[in-house]
Amino acid sequence: MLAPSLLFLALFTYWPVVQVLWQSLHGQVRVGGPQAYVGPQNFLKLFADPAFRKALANNLVYALGTVIPSLVLALGFAMALARSSRVNALFRALFFLPVLIPLVAAASIFLFLFLPNVGLLDYHLAKLAISGPNWLGDPDIALWSIMALTIWKNAGYYMLFFLAGLQAVPADAYEAAILDGAGPWQRLRYVTLPYLKPTIGFVLVIGLLNVVTQVDHVFVLTKGGPSDSTNLLLFYVYQQAVENYDAGRAAAGTLVMLALLLVVTASSLRTLERSFGEKEA
Amino acid sequence: MSAATMSTGVSTGEITPKLGYAATLLVAGLWMVPFLWMLVAAFNPQSIGTGMASLVPSYVPTLANFREAWASADFPRYGLNTTIISLGILAVQIVTITLAGYAFARLEFPGRTLCFYLFLLQLMLAPVVLIVPNLTTIAKLGLYDSLLGVMAPYFASAFGTFLMRQAFRAIPRELEDAALIDGASVFQRIGFIYLPLAKPSLVAFSIVSVTAHWNEFLWPLMVINSPDLRPLTVGLASFTRGAEGAQAWGVIAAGTLLVSAPLLIAFALFQRAFVNSFVSSGIK
């Protein structure tokens, strides 16, 4: 009964990992020549490539700079909208809508938002006598613009988990805290957050896993530019494989990505197991 | 705000919730802007020019942008491809996750724990990370530039398997034993006892799966070469690129709305089911 699943998992999950491992150590010694064992050369080339180092650094900034603000916003939304009422339901739906539209569709909208001078942001900033930056054209700003889109897209998704998590906080815990004279910040710190710890852990994990696998907006908005300022690992791998035909370097890049994912998953194995069904004793 | 009002506010617990609500209102306004712009621009008779940055419609709405978007990209064809991909993946997944979920929930077999961890591995190794070797595999199987090639890597789902396993384990074993005594085969037991009782989990999985594959971009972009096999997302990206050059922002907004509408309408109709599905996809 496991056979159908295992067949597809073997074909599209396990075998590819083996392939990537093999490919990362092989490559063409001469252009157009046959594949040969080249040792760690692909990795040396990879880390010598400034574009790769940039993509790696970008991905770290991107990960922390999107997951943490999304998480904080999501917690804020959930706490403000926890009580069920018609108005709150409307707000929740509003925050959830970006989750449902394709990332490329969101990117198509933000393309105009970020358009220099006549775009939505710059146009309205100009009315306030502020000369807006070139959101996607300035290498110092472009990555942050992309991150803003990601936060907009994901915060509502994480909000759902916090809304569910808040339901598990017993009302008497709050009453007891109020009797003890705890203010709102103290209630947040000593009642809400401890109860939400598993949820926070889970959101962190799926957030970090998502960060590596979503690059659709980079395609539409910047193609990794200007000067690789918005290049992310998966996009770099795609470029190496599809545009440069450098299978060895693409494989080495994939392995770096897998290593990062492994670190995230290994450090949160307990959270994942709890979420997806604990191991049978 | 003075320190005095702050402190009284904190001690009575009154001001901060209000502040929180005001902040939420403000952020909600910000969150609406991209959607609002899409709507206003899509119905704007002017598609080009500085007036496009308006968030307040100051015109008689027109469908001209939709007509132009409709004419310049084959959205019905893209929509059909996306539908085939999402529903095709789901149909096969339902079979694979039901069987595997049953095996993990009810069968004892050697290597079960190992198998469980092998499945868990897929949660981390999302097929999209392995696009390069997967593309090689798809090409070797002769599935390059075919819808089946887009679908194949998703036919097994660790996440769905775990969801079904949890649902099956919650079903009393006595029901299955009774059917066993009546001589029901294992597939009859699954089909007549387990699946009907696990329907809520199946619905939740279906919604999450269809949403994910409806919106997917990078993998179909790599597998599909022929324009008439493009799904909506890939079609929209190339359509946007074309219209961006012409600065036809109203047409881009209309195309984006066309592509986003199906799931937004589905959400409007089945809001509760959507929200519950997404929550249960994470917390079980």
PDB file of N, CA and C in Angstrom, chain A residues 104-141:
ATOM      1  N   VAL A 104       3.001  35.154  -8.641  1.00  0.00           N
ATOM      2  CA  VAL A 104       3.267  35.942  -9.852  1.00  0.00           C
ATOM      3  C   VAL A 104       2.205  37.018 -10.046  1.00  0.00           C
ATOM      4  N   ALA A 105       0.972  36.752  -9.619  1.00  0.00           N
ATOM      5  CA  ALA A 105      -0.080  37.762  -9.733  1.00  0.00           C
ATOM      6  C   ALA A 105       0.219  38.912  -8.772  1.00  0.00           C
ATOM      7  N   ALA A 106       0.620  38.564  -7.546  1.00  0.00           N
ATOM      8  CA  ALA A 106       1.006  39.605  -6.593  1.00  0.00           C
ATOM      9  C   ALA A 106       2.153  40.430  -7.161  1.00  0.00           C
ATOM     10  N   ALA A 107       3.086  39.749  -7.813  1.00  0.00           N
ATOM     11  CA  ALA A 107       4.230  40.455  -8.383  1.00  0.00           C
ATOM     12  C   ALA A 107       3.780  41.398  -9.500  1.00  0.00           C
ATOM     13  N   SER A 108       2.800  40.963 -10.313  1.00  0.00           N
ATOM     14  CA  SER A 108       2.305  41.834 -11.386  1.00  0.00           C
ATOM     15  C   SER A 108       1.719  43.122 -10.819  1.00  0.00           C
ATOM     16  N   ILE A 109       1.026  43.006  -9.685  1.00  0.00           N
ATOM     17  CA  ILE A 109       0.463  44.202  -9.058  1.00  0.00           C
ATOM     18  C   ILE A 109       1.578  45.090  -8.510  1.00  0.00           C
ATOM     19  N   PHE A 110       2.525  44.467  -7.813  1.00  0.00           N
ATOM     20  CA  PHE A 110       3.589  45.242  -7.174  1.00  0.00           C
ATOM     21  C   PHE A 110       4.534  45.869  -8.194  1.00  0.00           C
ATOM     22  N   LEU A 111       4.537  45.298  -9.405  1.00  0.00           N
ATOM     23  CA  LEU A 111       5.338  45.892 -10.471  1.00  0.00           C
ATOM     24  C   LEU A 111       4.938  47.350 -10.665  1.00  0.00           C
ATOM     25  N   PHE A 112       3.633  47.605 -10.641  1.00  0.00           N
ATOM     26  CA  PHE A 112       3.167  48.984 -10.792  1.00  0.00           C
ATOM     27  C   PHE A 112       3.364  49.783  -9.506  1.00  0.00           C
ATOM     28  N   LEU A 113       3.146  49.130  -8.359  1.00  0.00           N
ATOM     29  CA  LEU A 113       3.361  49.830  -7.088  1.00  0.00           C
ATOM     30  C   LEU A 113       4.767  50.415  -7.020  1.00  0.00           C
ATOM     31  N   PHE A 114       5.738  49.628  -7.501  1.00  0.00           N
ATOM     32  CA  PHE A 114       7.139  50.004  -7.365  1.00  0.00           C
ATOM     33  C   PHE A 114       7.669  50.792  -8.562  1.00  0.00           C
ATOM     34  N   LEU A 115       6.816  51.067  -9.547  1.00  0.00           N
ATOM     35  CA  LEU A 115       7.258  51.758 -10.755  1.00  0.00           C
ATOM     36  C   LEU A 115       7.816  53.144 -10.391  1.00  0.00           C
ATOM     37  N   PRO A 116       9.005  53.495 -10.916  1.00  0.00           N
ATOM     38  CA  PRO A 116       9.551  54.809 -10.558  1.00  0.00           C
ATOM     39  C   PRO A 116       8.665  55.958 -11.063  1.00  0.00           C
ATOM     40  N   ASN A 117       8.593  56.998 -10.295  1.00  0.00           N
ATOM     41  CA  ASN A 117       7.881  58.252 -10.618  1.00  0.00           C
ATOM     42  C   ASN A 117       6.372  58.124 -10.774  1.00  0.00           C
ATOM     43  N   VAL A 118       5.889  57.389 -11.785  1.00  0.00           N
ATOM     44  CA  VAL A 118       4.439  57.345 -12.012  1.00  0.00           C
ATOM     45  C   VAL A 118       3.773  56.222 -11.226  1.00  0.00           C
ATOM     46  N   GLY A 119       4.536  55.318 -10.646  1.00  0.00           N
ATOM     47  CA  GLY A 119       3.975  54.192  -9.920  1.00  0.00           C
ATOM     48  C   GLY A 119       3.222  54.625  -8.679  1.00  0.00           C
ATOM     49  N   LEU A 120       2.446  53.682  -8.135  1.00  0.00           N
ATOM     50  CA  LEU A 120       1.564  53.992  -7.018  1.00  0.00           C
ATOM     51  C   LEU A 120       2.306  54.637  -5.844  1.00  0.00           C
ATOM     52  N   LEU A 121       3.406  54.029  -5.431  1.00  0.00           N
ATOM     53  CA  LEU A 121       4.130  54.538  -4.260  1.00  0.00           C
ATOM     54  C   LEU A 121       4.745  55.910  -4.537  1.00  0.00           C
ATOM     55  N   ASP A 122       5.540  55.984  -5.598  1.00  0.00           N
ATOM     56  CA  ASP A 122       6.233  57.239  -5.882  1.00  0.00           C
ATOM     57  C   ASP A 122       5.249  58.368  -6.171  1.00  0.00           C
ATOM     58  N   TYR A 123       4.169  58.046  -6.902  1.00  0.00           N
ATOM     59  CA  TYR A 123       3.176  59.063  -7.258  1.00  0.00           C
ATOM     60  C   TYR A 123       2.559  59.686  -6.011  1.00  0.00           C
ATOM     61  N   HIS A 124       2.194  58.818  -5.054  1.00  0.00           N
ATOM     62  CA  HIS A 124       1.552  59.354  -3.846  1.00  0.00           C
ATOM     63  C   HIS A 124       2.553  59.979  -2.895  1.00  0.00           C
ATOM     64  N   LEU A 125       3.781  59.476  -2.890  1.00  0.00           N
ATOM     65  CA  LEU A 125       4.823  60.108  -2.081  1.00  0.00           C
ATOM     66  C   LEU A 125       5.106  61.514  -2.608  1.00  0.00           C
ATOM     67  N   ALA A 126       5.052  61.655  -3.945  1.00  0.00           N
ATOM     68  CA  ALA A 126       5.315  62.965  -4.545  1.00  0.00           C
ATOM     69  C   ALA A 126       4.291  63.989  -4.073  1.00  0.00           C
ATOM     70  N   LYS A 127       3.056  63.530  -3.857  1.00  0.00           N
ATOM     71  CA  LYS A 127       2.023  64.444  -3.359  1.00  0.00           C
ATOM     72  C   LYS A 127       2.385  64.981  -1.978  1.00  0.00           C
ATOM     73  N   LEU A 128       3.127  64.173  -1.208  1.00  0.00           N
ATOM     74  CA  LEU A 128       3.581  64.611   0.111  1.00  0.00           C
ATOM     75  C   LEU A 128       4.936  65.297   0.000  1.00  0.00           C
ATOM     76  N   ALA A 129       5.321  65.629  -1.224  1.00  0.00           N
ATOM     77  CA  ALA A 129       6.597  66.292  -1.492  1.00  0.00           C
ATOM     78  C   ALA A 129       7.785  65.422  -1.110  1.00  0.00           C
ATOM     79  N   ILE A 130       7.589  64.103  -1.174  1.00  0.00           N
ATOM     80  CA  ILE A 130       8.715  63.197  -0.953  1.00  0.00           C
ATOM     81  C   ILE A 130       9.056  62.583  -2.297  1.00  0.00           C
ATOM     82  N   SER A 131      10.335  62.657  -2.644  1.00  0.00           N
ATOM     83  CA  SER A 131      10.728  62.042  -3.898  1.00  0.00           C
ATOM     84  C   SER A 131      11.073  60.584  -3.621  1.00  0.00           C
ATOM     85  N   GLY A 132      10.193  59.700  -4.056  1.00  0.00           N
ATOM     86  CA  GLY A 132      10.345  58.271  -3.740  1.00  0.00           C
ATOM     87  C   GLY A 132      11.528  57.669  -4.468  1.00  0.00           C
ATOM     88  N   PRO A 133      12.092  56.618  -3.900  1.00  0.00           N
ATOM     89  CA  PRO A 133      13.241  55.969  -4.533  1.00  0.00           C
ATOM     90  C   PRO A 133      12.800  55.101  -5.716  1.00  0.00           C
ATOM     91  N   ASN A 134      13.757  54.601  -6.443  1.00  0.00           N
ATOM     92  CA  ASN A 134      13.490  53.627  -7.480  1.00  0.00           C
ATOM     93  C   ASN A 134      13.475  52.245  -6.810  1.00  0.00           C
ATOM     94  N   TRP A 135      12.289  51.822  -6.433  1.00  0.00           N
ATOM     95  CA  TRP A 135      12.136  50.686  -5.519  1.00  0.00           C
ATOM     96  C   TRP A 135      12.812  49.412  -6.004  1.00  0.00           C
ATOM     97  N   LEU A 136      12.699  49.147  -7.305  1.00  0.00           N
ATOM     98  CA  LEU A 136      13.271  47.900  -7.817  1.00  0.00           C
ATOM     99  C   LEU A 136      14.574  48.134  -8.565  1.00  0.00           C
ATOM    100  N   GLY A 137      14.895  49.395  -8.847  1.00  0.00           N
ATOM    101  CA  GLY A 137      16.077  49.682  -9.653  1.00  0.00           C
ATOM    102  C   GLY A 137      17.300  50.022  -8.824  1.00  0.00           C
ATOM    103  N   ASP A 138      17.098  50.328  -7.556  1.00  0.00           N
ATOM    104  CA  ASP A 138      18.217  50.712  -6.701  1.00  0.00           C
ATOM    105  C   ASP A 138      18.718  49.468  -5.964  1.00  0.00           C
ATOM    106  N   PRO A 139      19.984  49.074  -6.204  1.00  0.00           N
ATOM    107  CA  PRO A 139      20.491  47.835  -5.593  1.00  0.00           C
ATOM    108  C   PRO A 139      20.402  47.839  -4.060  1.00  0.00           C
ATOM    109  N   ASP A 140      20.388  49.028  -3.442  1.00  0.00           N
ATOM    110  CA  ASP A 140      20.319  49.066  -1.982  1.00  0.00           C
ATOM    111  C   ASP A 140      18.908  48.849  -1.462  1.00  0.00           C
ATOM    112  N   ILE A 141      17.922  49.021  -2.330  1.00  0.00           N
ATOM    113  CA  ILE A 141      16.535  48.987  -1.879  1.00  0.00           C
ATOM    114  C   ILE A 141      15.773  47.785  -2.420  1.00  0.00           C
TER     115      ILE A 141
END
